[in-house]
Coordinates of C-alpha atoms and ligand atoms in Angstrom, one line a residue:
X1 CA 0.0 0.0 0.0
X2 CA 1.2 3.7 -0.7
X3 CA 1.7 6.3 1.6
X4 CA -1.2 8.6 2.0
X5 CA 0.1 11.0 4.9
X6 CA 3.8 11.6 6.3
X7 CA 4.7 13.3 9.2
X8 CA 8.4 14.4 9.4
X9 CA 10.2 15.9 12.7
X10 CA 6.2 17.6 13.5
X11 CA 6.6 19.6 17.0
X12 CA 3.7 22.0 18.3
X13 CA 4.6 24.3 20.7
X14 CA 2.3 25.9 23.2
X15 CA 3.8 28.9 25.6
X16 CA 1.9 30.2 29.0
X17 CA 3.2 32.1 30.9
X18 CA 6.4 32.3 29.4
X19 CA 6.8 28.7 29.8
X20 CA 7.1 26.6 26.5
X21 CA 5.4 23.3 26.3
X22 CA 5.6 20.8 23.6
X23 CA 2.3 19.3 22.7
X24 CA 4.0 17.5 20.0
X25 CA 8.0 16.8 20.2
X26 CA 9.2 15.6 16.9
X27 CA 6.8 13.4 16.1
X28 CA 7.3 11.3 12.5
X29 CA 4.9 8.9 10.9
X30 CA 3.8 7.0 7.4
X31 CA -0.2 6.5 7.0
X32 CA -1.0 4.3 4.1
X33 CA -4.0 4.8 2.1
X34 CA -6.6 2.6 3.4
X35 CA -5.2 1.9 6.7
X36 CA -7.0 2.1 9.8
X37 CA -4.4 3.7 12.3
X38 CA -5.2 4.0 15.7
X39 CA -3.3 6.8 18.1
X40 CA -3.2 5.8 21.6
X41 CA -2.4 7.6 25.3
X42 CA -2.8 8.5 28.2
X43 CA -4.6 11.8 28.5
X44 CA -2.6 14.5 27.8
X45 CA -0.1 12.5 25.5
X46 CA -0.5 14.8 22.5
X47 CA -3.4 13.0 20.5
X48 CA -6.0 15.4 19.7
X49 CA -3.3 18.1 19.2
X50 CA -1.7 14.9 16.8
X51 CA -4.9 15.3 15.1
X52 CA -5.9 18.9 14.7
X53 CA -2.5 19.4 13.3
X54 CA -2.5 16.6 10.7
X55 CA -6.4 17.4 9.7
X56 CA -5.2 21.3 9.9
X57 CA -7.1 22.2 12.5
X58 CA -4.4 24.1 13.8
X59 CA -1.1 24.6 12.8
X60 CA 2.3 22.4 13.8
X61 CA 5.2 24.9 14.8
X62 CA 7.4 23.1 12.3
X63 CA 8.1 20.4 10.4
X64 CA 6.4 18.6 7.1
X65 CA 2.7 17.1 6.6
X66 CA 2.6 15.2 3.2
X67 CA -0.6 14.8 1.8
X68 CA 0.4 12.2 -1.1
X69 CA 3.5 14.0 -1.7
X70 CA 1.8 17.5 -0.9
X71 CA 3.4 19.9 2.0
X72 CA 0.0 21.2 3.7
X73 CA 2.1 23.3 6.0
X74 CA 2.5 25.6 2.5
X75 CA -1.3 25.9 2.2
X76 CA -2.6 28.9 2.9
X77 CA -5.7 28.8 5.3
X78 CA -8.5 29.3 2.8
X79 CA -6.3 26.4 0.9
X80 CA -6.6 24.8 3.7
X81 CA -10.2 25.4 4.7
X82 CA -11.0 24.4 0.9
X83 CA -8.5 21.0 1.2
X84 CA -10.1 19.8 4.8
X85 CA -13.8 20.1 3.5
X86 CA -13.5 18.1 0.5
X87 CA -11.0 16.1 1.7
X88 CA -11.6 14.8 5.3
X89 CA -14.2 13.8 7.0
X90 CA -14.6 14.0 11.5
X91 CA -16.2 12.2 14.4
X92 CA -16.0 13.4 17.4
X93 CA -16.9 12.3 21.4
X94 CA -19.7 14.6 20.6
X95 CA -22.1 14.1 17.9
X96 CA -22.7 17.7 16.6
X97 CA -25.8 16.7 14.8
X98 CA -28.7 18.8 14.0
X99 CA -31.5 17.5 16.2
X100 CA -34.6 19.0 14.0
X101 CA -33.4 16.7 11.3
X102 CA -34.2 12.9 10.2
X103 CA -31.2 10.6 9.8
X104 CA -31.0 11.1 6.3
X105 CA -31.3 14.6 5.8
X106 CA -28.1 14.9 8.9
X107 CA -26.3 12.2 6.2
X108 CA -27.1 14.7 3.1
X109 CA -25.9 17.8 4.8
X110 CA -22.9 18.8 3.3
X111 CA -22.1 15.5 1.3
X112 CA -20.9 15.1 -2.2
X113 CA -23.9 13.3 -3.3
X114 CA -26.4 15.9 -4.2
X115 CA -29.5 13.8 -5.4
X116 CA -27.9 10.5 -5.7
X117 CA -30.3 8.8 -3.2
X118 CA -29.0 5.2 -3.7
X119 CA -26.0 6.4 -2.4
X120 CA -26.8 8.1 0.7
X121 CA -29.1 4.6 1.3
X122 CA -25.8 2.5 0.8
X123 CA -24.3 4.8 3.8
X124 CA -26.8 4.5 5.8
X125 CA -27.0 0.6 5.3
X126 CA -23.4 0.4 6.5
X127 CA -23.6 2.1 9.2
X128 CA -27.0 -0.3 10.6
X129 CA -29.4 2.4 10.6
X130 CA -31.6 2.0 7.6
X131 CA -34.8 1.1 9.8
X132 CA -34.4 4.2 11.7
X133 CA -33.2 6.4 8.7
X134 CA -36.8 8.9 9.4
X135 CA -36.0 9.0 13.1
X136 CA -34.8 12.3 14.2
X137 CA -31.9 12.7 16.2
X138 CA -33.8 12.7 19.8
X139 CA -35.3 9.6 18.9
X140 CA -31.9 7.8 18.6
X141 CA -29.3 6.6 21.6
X142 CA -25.8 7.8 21.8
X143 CA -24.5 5.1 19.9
X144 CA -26.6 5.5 17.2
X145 CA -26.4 9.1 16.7
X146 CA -22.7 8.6 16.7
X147 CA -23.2 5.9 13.6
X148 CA -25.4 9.0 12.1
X149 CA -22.2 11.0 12.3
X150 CA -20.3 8.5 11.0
X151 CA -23.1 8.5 8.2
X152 CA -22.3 11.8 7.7
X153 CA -18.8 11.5 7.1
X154 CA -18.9 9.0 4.5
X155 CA -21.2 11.0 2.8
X156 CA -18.7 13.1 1.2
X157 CA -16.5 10.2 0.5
X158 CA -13.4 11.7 2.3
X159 CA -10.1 10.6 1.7
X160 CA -9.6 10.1 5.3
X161 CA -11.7 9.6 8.6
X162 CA -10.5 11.0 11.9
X163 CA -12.1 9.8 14.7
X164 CA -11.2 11.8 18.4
X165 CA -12.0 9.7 21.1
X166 CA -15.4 8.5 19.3
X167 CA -16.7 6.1 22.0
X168 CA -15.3 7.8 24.6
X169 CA -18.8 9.1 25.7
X170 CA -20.3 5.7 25.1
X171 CA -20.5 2.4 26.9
X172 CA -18.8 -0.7 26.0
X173 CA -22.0 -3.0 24.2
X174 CA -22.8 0.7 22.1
X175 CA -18.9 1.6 21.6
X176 CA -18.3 -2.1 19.6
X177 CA -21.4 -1.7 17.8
X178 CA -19.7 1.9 16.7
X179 CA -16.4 0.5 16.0
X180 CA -17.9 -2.1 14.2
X181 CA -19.6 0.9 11.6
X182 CA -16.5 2.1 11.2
X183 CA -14.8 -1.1 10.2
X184 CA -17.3 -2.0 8.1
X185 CA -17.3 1.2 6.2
X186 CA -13.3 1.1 6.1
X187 CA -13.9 -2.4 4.0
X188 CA -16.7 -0.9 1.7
X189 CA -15.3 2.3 1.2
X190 CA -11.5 1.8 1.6
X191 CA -11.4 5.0 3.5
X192 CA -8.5 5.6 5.3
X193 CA -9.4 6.1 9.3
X194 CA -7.5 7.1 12.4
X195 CA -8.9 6.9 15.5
X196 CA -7.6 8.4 18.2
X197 CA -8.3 6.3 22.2
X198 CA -7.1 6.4 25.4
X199 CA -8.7 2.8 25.6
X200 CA -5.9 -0.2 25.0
X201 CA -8.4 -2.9 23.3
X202 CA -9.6 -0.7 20.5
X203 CA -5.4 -0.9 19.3
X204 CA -6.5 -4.5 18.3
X205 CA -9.3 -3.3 15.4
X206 CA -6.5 -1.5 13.8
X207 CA -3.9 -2.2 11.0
X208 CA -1.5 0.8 12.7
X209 CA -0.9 1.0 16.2
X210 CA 0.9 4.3 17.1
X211 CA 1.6 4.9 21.2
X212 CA 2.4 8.4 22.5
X213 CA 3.3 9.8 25.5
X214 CA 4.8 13.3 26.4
X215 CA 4.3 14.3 22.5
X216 CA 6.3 11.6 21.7
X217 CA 5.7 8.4 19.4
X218 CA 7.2 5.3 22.4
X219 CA 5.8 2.9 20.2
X220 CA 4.3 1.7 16.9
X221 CA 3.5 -1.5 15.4
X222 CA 1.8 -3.2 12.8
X223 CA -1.3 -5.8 13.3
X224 CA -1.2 -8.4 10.8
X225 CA -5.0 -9.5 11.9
X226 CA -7.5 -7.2 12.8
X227 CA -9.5 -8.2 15.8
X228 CA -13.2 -8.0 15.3
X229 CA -14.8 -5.0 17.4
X230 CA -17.1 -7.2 19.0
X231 CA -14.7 -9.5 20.3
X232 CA -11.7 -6.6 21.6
X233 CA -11.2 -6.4 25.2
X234 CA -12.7 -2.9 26.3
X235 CA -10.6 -0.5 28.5
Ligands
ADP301 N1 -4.7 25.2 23.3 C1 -3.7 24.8 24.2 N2 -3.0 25.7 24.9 C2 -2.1 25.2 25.7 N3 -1.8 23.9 25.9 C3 -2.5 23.0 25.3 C4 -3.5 23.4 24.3 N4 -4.0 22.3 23.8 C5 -3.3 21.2 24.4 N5 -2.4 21.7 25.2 C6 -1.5 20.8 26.0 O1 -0.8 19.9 25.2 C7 -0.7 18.6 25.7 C8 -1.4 17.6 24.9 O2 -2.8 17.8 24.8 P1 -3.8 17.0 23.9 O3 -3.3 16.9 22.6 O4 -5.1 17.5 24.1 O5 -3.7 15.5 24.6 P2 -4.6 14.3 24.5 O6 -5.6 14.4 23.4 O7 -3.7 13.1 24.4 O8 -5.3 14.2 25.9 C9 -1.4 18.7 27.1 O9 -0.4 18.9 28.1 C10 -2.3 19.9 27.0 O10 -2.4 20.6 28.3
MG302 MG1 -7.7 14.4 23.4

């Protein structure tokens, strides 16, 4: 598999107070397309910033982010802006859905499928919640409504999925059934993913294990099976 992402020497440096603190010390990393890659540590460690600076959500203090050869460090922010929202999609611990709408119409909010119903059915079948696809979103339990913002995701078939922390509000029968959505739609779709957990099991779903602490990578590894949601350990 090809490289999608790479990371080279990344540092993000936050100062209070006078006092510098690195969110991110040097951290350097290959995501291949299609890959699920899953970021784990303690809290603190440096994942969400690990995210928001890879997704350009904010910006590392220095070093390279390739996007398939691409420096996204060189974009400007409207480039950026432009790149993230036809590029990558988000779920997050919270759902951010808008509770006046029906599952579908949450899916077709800003997706790339315009009328192509068939489509936005397809999505909605992966993710398990065609028999509740006219609910709206107060209808639906937290681990569905997090499947309806995986839904959403999909829906403008991004080149990669970043998930931060998205079971961390849920329990552990609901958070499988999540994980399992986004499994499933990794295999349909072949959209790259990377979760981000402070929980150990959910390392086992993954292709790309990547352990920080401090802003620091301590450890990465490869699985050569991925375990099946359902049966991970949890916590
Ligand atoms: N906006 C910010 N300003 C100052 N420090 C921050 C900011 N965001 C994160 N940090 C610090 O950077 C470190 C990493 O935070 P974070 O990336 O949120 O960790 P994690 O997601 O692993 O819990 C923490 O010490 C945190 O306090
Ligand atoms: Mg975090």
């Amino acid at each position: 598999m090809e490289n999608l992402i790479e990371l080279k020497d990344v540092t993000k440096v936050y100062k209070q107070g006078g006092i510098e603190q690195y969110a991110l010390n040097g951290v350097s990393l290959k995501i291949k397309k299609g890959e699920i890659i899953v970021i784990l540590g303690p809290s603190g460690s440096g994942k969400t910033t690990l995210l928001n600076v890879i997704s350009g959500l904010d910006h590392a203090s220095a070093g390279h982010i390739y996007y398939e050869g691409k420096d996204i460090r060189k974009y400007s922010d409207r480039k950026m802006t432009h790149f993230r929202k036809k590029n990558l999609g988000f779920i997050f611990q919270t759902y951010n859905l808008l509770e006046h709408l029906n599952v579908y119409e949450n899916v077709l909010v800003g997706s790339s499928l315009g009328g192509d119903k068939a489509a936005v059915d397809a999505i909605i079948d992966t993710v398990g919640l065609t028999k509740h696809r006219r609910k709206s979103m107060y209808q639906l339990s937290g681990g569905e409504q997090q499947r309806v913002s995986i839904a959403r995701a999909l829906a403008k078939n991004p080149k990669v999925m970043f998930g931060d922390e998205p079971t961390g509000a849920l329990d552990e029968k609901t958070g499988k059934v999540v994980l399992e959505s986004l499994v499933e739609a990794n295999e349909k779709f072949g959209t790259t993913m990377l979760i981000i957990t402070h929980n150990p099991g959910i390392a086992e779903i993954g292709d790309h294990v990547v352990v920080m602490n401090s802003g620091k990578i301590i450890n990465e590894y490869e699985n050569t099976t991925r375990t099946n949601p359902l049966d991970i350990p949890w916590g």
